[in-house]
CSV table of C-alpha atoms and ligand atoms in Angstrom, one decimal:
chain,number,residue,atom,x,y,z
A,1,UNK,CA,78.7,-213.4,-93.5
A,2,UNK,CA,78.8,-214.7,-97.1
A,3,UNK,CA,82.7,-214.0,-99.0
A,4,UNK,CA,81.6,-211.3,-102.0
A,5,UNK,CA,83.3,-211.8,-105.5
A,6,UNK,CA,84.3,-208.4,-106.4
A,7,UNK,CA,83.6,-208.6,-110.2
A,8,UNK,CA,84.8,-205.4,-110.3
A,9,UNK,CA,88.0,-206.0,-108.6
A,10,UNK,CA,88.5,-209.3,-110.2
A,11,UNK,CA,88.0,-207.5,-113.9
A,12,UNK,CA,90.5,-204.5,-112.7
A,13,UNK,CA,93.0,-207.0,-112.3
A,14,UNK,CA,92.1,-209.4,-115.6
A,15,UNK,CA,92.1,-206.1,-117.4
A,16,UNK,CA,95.7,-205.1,-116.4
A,17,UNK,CA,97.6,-208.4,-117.1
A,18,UNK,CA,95.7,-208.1,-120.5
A,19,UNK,CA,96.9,-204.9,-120.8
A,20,UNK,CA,100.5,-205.9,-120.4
A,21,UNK,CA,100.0,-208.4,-122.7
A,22,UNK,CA,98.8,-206.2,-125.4
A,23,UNK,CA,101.4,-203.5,-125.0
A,24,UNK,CA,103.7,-206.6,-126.6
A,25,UNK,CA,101.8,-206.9,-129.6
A,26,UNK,CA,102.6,-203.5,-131.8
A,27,UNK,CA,106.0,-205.0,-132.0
A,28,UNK,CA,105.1,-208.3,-132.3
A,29,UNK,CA,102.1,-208.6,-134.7
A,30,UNK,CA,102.5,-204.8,-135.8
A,31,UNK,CA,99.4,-203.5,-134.3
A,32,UNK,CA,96.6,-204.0,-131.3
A,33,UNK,CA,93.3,-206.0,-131.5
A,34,UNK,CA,90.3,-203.9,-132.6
A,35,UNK,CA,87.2,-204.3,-131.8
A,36,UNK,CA,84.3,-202.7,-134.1
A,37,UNK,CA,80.6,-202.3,-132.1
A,38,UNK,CA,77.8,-202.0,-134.0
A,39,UNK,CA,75.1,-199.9,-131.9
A,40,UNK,CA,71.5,-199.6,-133.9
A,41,UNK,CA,69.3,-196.8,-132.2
A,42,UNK,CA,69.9,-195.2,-128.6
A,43,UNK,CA,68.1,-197.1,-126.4
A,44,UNK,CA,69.7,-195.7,-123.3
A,45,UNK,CA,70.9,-199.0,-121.6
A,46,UNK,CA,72.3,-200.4,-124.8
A,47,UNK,CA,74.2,-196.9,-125.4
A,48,UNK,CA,75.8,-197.2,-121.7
A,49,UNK,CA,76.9,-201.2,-122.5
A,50,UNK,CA,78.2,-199.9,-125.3
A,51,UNK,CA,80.3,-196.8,-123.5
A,52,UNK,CA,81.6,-199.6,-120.8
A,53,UNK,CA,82.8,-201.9,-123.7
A,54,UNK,CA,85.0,-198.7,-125.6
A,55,UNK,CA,86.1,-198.0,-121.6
A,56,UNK,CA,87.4,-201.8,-120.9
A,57,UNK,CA,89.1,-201.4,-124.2
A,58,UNK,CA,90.7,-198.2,-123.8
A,59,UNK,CA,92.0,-199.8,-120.4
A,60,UNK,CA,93.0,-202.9,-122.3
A,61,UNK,CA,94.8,-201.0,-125.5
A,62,UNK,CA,92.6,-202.6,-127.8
A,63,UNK,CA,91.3,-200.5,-130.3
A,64,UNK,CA,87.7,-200.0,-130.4
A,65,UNK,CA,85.0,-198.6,-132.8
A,66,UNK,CA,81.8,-197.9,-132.2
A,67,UNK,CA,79.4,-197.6,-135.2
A,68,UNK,CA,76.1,-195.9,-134.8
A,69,UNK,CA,73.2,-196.9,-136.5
A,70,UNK,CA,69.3,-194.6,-136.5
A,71,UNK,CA,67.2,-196.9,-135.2
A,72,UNK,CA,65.8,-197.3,-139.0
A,73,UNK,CA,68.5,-199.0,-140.5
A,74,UNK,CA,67.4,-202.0,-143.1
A,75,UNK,CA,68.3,-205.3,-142.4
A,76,UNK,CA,70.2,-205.0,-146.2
A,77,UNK,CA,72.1,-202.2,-145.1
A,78,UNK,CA,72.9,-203.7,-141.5
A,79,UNK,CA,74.1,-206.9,-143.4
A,80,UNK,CA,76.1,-204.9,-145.5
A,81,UNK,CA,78.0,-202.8,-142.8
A,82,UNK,CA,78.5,-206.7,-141.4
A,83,UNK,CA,79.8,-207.6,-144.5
A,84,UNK,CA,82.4,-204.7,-144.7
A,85,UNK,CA,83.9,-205.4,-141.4
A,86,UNK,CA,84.1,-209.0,-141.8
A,87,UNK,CA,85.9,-208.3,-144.8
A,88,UNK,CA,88.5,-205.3,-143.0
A,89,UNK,CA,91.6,-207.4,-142.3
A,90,UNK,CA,92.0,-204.9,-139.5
A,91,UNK,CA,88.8,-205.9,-137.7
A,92,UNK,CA,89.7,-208.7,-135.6
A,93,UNK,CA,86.3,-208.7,-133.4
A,94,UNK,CA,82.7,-207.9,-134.6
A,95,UNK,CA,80.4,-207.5,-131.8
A,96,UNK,CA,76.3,-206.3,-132.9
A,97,UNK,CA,75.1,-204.6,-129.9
A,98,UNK,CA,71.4,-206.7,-128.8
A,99,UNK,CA,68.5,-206.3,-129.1
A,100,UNK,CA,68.3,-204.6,-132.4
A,101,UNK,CA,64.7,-203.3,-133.3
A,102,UNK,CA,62.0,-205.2,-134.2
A,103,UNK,CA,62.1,-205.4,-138.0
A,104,UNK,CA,65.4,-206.6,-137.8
A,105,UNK,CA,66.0,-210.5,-137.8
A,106,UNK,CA,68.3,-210.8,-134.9
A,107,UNK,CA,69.6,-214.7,-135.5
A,108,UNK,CA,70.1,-213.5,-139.3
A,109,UNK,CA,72.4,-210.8,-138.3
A,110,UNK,CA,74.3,-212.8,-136.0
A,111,UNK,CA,75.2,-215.6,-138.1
A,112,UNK,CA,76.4,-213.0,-140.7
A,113,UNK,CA,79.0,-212.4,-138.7
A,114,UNK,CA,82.5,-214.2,-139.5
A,115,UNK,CA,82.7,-216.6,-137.0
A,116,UNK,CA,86.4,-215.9,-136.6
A,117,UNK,CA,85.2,-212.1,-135.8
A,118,UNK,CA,82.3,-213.2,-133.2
A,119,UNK,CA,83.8,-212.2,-130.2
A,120,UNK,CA,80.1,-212.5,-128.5
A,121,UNK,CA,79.9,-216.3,-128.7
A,122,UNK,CA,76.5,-216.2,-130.1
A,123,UNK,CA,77.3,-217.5,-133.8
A,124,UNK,CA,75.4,-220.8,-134.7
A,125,UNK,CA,79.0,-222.3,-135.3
A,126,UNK,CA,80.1,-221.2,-132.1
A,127,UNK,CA,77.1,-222.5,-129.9
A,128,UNK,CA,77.3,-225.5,-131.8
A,129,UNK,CA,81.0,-226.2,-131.2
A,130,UNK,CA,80.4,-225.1,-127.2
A,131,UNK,CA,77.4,-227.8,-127.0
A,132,UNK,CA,80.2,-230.5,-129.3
A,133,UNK,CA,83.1,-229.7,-126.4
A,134,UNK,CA,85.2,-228.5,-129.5
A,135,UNK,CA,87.3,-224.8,-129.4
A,136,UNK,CA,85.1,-222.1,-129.8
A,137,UNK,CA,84.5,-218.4,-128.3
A,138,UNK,CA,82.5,-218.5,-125.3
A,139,UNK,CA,79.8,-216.5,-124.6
A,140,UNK,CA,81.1,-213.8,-122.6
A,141,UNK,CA,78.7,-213.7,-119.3
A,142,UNK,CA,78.7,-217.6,-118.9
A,143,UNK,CA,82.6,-217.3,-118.6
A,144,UNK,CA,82.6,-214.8,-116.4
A,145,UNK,CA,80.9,-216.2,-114.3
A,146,UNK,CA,83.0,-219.2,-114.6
A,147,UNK,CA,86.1,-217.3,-114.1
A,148,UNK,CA,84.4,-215.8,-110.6
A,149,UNK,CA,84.2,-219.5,-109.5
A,150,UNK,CA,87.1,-220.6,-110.0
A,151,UNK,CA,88.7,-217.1,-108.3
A,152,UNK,CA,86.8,-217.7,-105.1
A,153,UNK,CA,88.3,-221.2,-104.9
A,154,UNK,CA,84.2,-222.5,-105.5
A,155,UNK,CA,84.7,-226.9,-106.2
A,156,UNK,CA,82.2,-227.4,-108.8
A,157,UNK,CA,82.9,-230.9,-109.6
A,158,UNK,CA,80.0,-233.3,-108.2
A,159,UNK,CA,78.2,-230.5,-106.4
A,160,UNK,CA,74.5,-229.7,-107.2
A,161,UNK,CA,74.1,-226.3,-109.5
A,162,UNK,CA,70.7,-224.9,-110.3
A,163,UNK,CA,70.8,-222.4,-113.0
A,164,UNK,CA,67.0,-220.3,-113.3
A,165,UNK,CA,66.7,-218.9,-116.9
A,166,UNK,CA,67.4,-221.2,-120.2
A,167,UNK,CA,67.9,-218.0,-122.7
A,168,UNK,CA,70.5,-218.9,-125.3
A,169,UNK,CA,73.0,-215.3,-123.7
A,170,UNK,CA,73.1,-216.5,-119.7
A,171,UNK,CA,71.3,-219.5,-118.8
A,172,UNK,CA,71.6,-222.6,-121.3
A,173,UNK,CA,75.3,-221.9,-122.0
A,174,UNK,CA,76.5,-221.2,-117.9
A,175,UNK,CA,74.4,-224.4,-117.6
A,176,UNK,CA,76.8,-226.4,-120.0
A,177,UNK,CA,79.9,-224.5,-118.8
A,178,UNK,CA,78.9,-226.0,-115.4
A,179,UNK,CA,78.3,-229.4,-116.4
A,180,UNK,CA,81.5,-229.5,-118.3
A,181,UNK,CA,83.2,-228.7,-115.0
A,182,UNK,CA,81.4,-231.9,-113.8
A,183,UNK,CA,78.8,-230.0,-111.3
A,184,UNK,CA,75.5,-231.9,-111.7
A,185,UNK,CA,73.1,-229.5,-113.3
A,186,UNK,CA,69.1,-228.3,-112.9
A,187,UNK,CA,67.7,-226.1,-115.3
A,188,UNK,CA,64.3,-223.9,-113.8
A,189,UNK,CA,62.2,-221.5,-115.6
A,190,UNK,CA,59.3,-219.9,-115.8
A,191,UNK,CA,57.2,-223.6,-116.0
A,192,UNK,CA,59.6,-225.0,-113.1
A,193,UNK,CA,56.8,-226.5,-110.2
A,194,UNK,CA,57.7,-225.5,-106.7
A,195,UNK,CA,61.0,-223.2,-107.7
A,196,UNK,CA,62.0,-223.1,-104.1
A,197,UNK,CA,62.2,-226.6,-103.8
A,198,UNK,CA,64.5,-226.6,-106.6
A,199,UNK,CA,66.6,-223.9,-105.9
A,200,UNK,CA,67.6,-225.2,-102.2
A,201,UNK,CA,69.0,-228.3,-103.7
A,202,UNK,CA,71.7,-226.1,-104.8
A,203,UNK,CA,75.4,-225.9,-104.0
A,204,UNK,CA,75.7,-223.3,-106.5
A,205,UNK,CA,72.7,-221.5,-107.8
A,206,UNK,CA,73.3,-219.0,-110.4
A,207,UNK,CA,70.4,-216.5,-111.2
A,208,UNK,CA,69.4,-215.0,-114.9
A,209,UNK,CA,65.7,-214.0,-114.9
A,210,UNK,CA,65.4,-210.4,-115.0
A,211,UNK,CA,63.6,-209.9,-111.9
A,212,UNK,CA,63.8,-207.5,-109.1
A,213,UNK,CA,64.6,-209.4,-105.8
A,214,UNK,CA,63.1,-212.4,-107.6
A,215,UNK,CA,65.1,-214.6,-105.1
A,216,UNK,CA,64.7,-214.8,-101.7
A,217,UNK,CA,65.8,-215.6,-98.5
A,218,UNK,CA,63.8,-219.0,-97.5
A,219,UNK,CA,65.0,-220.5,-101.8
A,220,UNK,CA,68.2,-220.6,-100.9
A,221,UNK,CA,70.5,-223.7,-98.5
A,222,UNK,CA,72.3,-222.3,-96.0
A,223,UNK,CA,76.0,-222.4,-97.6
A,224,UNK,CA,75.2,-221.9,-101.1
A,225,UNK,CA,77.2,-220.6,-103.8
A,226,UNK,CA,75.2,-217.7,-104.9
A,227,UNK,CA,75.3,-215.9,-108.7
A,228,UNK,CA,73.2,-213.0,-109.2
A,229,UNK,CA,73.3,-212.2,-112.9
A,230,UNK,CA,69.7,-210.0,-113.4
A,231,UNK,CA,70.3,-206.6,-114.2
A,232,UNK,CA,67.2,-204.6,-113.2
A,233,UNK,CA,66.1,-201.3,-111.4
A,234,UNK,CA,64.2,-201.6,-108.2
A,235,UNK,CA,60.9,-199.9,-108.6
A,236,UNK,CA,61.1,-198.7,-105.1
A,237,UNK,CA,64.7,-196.7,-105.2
A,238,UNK,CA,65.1,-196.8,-109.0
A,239,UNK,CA,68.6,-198.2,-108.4
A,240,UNK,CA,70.1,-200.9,-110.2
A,241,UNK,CA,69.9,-204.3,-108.0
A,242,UNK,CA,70.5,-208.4,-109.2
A,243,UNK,CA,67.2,-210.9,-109.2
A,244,UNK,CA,68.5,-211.8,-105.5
A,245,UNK,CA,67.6,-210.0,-102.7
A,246,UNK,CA,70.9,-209.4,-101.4
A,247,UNK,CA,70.5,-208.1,-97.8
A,248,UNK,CA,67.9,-211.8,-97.4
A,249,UNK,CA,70.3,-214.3,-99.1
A,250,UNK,CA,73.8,-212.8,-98.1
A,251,UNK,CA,73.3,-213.9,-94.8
A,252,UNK,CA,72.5,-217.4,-95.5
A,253,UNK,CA,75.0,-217.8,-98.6
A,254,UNK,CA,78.6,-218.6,-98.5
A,255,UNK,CA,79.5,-217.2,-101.6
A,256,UNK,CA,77.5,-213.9,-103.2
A,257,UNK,CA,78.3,-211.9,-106.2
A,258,UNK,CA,76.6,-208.3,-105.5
A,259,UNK,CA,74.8,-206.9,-108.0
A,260,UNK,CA,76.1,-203.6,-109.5
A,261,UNK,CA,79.9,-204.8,-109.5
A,262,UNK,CA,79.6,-208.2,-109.7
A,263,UNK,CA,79.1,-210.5,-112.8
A,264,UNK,CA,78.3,-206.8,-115.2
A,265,UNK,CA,82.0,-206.3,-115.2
A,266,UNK,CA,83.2,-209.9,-115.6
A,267,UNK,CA,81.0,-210.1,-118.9
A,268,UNK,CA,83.0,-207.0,-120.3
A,269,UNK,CA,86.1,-208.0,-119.2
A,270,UNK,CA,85.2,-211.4,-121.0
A,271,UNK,CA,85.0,-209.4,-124.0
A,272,UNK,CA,88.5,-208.3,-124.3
A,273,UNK,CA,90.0,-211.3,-123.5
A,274,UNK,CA,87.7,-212.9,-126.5
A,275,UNK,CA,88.7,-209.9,-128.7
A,276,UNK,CA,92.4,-210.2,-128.0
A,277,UNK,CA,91.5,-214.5,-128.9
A,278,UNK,CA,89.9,-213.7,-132.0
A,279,UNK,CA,92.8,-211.5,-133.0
A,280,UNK,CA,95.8,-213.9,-132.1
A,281,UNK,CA,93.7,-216.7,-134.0
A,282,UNK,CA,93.8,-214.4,-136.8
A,283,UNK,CA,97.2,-214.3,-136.8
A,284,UNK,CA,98.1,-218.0,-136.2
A,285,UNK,CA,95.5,-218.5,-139.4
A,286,UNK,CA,97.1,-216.4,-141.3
A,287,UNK,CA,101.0,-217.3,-140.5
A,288,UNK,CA,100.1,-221.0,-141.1
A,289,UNK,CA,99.1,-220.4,-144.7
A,290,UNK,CA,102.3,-217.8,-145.5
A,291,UNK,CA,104.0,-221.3,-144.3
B,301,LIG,P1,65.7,-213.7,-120.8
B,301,LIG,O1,64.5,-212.8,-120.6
B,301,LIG,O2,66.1,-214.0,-122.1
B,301,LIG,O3,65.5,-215.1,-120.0
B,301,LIG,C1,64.9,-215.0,-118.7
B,301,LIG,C2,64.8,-216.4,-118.2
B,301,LIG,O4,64.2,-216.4,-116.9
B,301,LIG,C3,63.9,-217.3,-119.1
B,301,LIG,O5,64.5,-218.6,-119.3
B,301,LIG,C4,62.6,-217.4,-118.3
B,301,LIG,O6,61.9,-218.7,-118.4
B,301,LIG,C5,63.1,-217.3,-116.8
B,301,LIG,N1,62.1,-216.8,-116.0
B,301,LIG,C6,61.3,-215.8,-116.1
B,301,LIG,N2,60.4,-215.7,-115.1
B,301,LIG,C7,60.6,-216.7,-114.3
B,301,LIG,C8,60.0,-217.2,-113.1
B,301,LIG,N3,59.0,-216.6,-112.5
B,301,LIG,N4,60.6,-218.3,-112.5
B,301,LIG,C9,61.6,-219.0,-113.1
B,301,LIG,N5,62.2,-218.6,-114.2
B,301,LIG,C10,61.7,-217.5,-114.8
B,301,LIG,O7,66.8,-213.0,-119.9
B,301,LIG,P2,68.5,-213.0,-120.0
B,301,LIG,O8,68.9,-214.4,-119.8
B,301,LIG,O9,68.9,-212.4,-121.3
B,301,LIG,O10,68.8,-212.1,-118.8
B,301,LIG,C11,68.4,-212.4,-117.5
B,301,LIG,C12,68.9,-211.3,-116.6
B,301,LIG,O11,70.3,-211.2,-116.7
B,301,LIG,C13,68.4,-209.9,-117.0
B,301,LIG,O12,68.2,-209.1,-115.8
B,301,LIG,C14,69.5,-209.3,-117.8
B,301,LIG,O13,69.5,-207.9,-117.8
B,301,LIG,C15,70.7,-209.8,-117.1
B,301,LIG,N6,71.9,-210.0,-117.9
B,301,LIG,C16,73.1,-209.5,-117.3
B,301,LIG,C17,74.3,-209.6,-117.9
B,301,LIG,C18,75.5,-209.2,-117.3
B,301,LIG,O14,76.5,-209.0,-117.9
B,301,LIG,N7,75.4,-208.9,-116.0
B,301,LIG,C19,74.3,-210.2,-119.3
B,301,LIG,C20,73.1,-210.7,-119.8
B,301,LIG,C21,71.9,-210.6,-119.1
B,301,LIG,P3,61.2,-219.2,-119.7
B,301,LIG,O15,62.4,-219.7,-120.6
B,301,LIG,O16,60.4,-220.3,-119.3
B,301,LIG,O17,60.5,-218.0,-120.3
């Protein structure tokens, strides 16, 4: 019987310490962190992300406002509400709910964003600074799933990780989190030869492809550290499940992170802790040069 990270338990108690911590900061600083979310059309999963981030704030006490957007919008007008907020001294994290329709340039409107305000992690500045080992916001998932290592106690230094997926949101950055902590790291995608092969050399195999099931039972050592990140429905129930087929790998795996309630919740809880970062930043910035 593998040891399951609760992401949701895990996040419930994150969440509270934060919350304490932010009930200090009216008197301290004057006023909470807010967090503005910019939500273009109402694609139905994008509109329930966007409900679980204005939840984990209202938890938190950060403030949090949600701007909708018809699916229309111009990319002028987009990086104009973007240039309002960076601009709002009382915005203190601007996150631009993905993907954004087709017309839109995505990389554009993220590196609009102030990168002092980017509490996703995604600006240019900040990836750059992650790949240079210098202080930056990290991308929210990647941490979490950090975060849930280190909670269950998982040694990552010299141990094998295989990550499969290399997008720029999950896989390339988890991969350089991992190989900061000193793991030795393989990267498999869609082009990997033999995947299996590859994915039982690992001590910890973390999982972002956006497949049902995608893993099974005989890809994975006996022991492993297992991270399901996928978010998908299985076409046979229509219920949400990882790209590891729990009830197949549990058995085998030491360590599993169950998919709903597993690395969904770290990701948002991520997001306030880089919202409440962003905010006291702000304010060191801005009481060094009243110095
Ligand atoms: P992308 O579609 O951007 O990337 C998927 C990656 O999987 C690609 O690198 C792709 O390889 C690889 N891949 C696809 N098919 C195969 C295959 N047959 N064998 C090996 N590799 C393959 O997805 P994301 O990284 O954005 O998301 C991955 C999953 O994680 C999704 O289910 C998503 O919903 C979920 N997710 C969950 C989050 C959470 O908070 N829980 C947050 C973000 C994502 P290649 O590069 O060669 O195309």
């Amino acid at each position: 019987m593998a040891k399951i990270i609760s992401g949701k338990e895990l996040s419930a108690r994150l969440k509270a310490e934060m919350a304490a911590q932010v009930a200090a900061f009216p008197e301290k600083y004057g006023r909470v962190p807010h967090l503005a979310v910019i939500l273009v059309g109402d694609d139905p999963a994008s509109v329930s992300y966007v409900t679980g981030k204005a939840k984990a704030s209202v938890e938190v006490g950060i403030r949090n406002t949600t701007i909708r957007r018809p699916e229309t919008i111009t990319e002028t007008e987009l990086l104009e509400l973007i240039a309002g907020l960076n601009a709002d001294p009382e915005v203190d994290g601007i996150l631009v709910q993905l993907p954004l329709p087709k017309h839109i340039d995505t990389d554009r409107v993220i590196a609009a964003i102030d990168r002092s305000k980017d509490v996703d992690g995604f600006h240019p500045l900040n990836v750059a600074a992650l790949w240079q080992k210098q202080p930056c916001t990290l991308p929210c998932t990647p941490k979490g799933i950090l975060r849930m290592l280190w909670a269950a106690g998982v040694e990552l230094e010299g141990r094998q990780a295989v990550v499969v997926g290399r997008s720029n949101i999950v896989g390339l950055p988890v991969s350089k989190l991992l190989l900061d902590a000193n793991a030795t790291v393989t990267m498999a995608h869609s082009r990997t030869s033999d995947l299996g092969a590859v994915t039982r050399q690992a001590d910890i195999l973390v999982v972002a492809v956006g497949r049902s099931k995608f893993i099974k039972g005989d890809m994975v050592r006996e022991g492993a550290v297992v991270i399901d990140v996928g978010v998908n429905r299985d076409p046979e129930t229509g219920r949400l499940c990882g790209d590891v087929d729990f009830a197949v790998v549990e058995p085998k795996a030491s360590v599993i992170t169950p998919v709903p309630g597993g690395v969904g919740p770290m990701t948002i809880c991520c997001l306030m802790e880089n919202t409440i970062e962003c905010f006291l930043n702000r304010h060191e910035a801005d009481a060094a040069l009243k110095k």
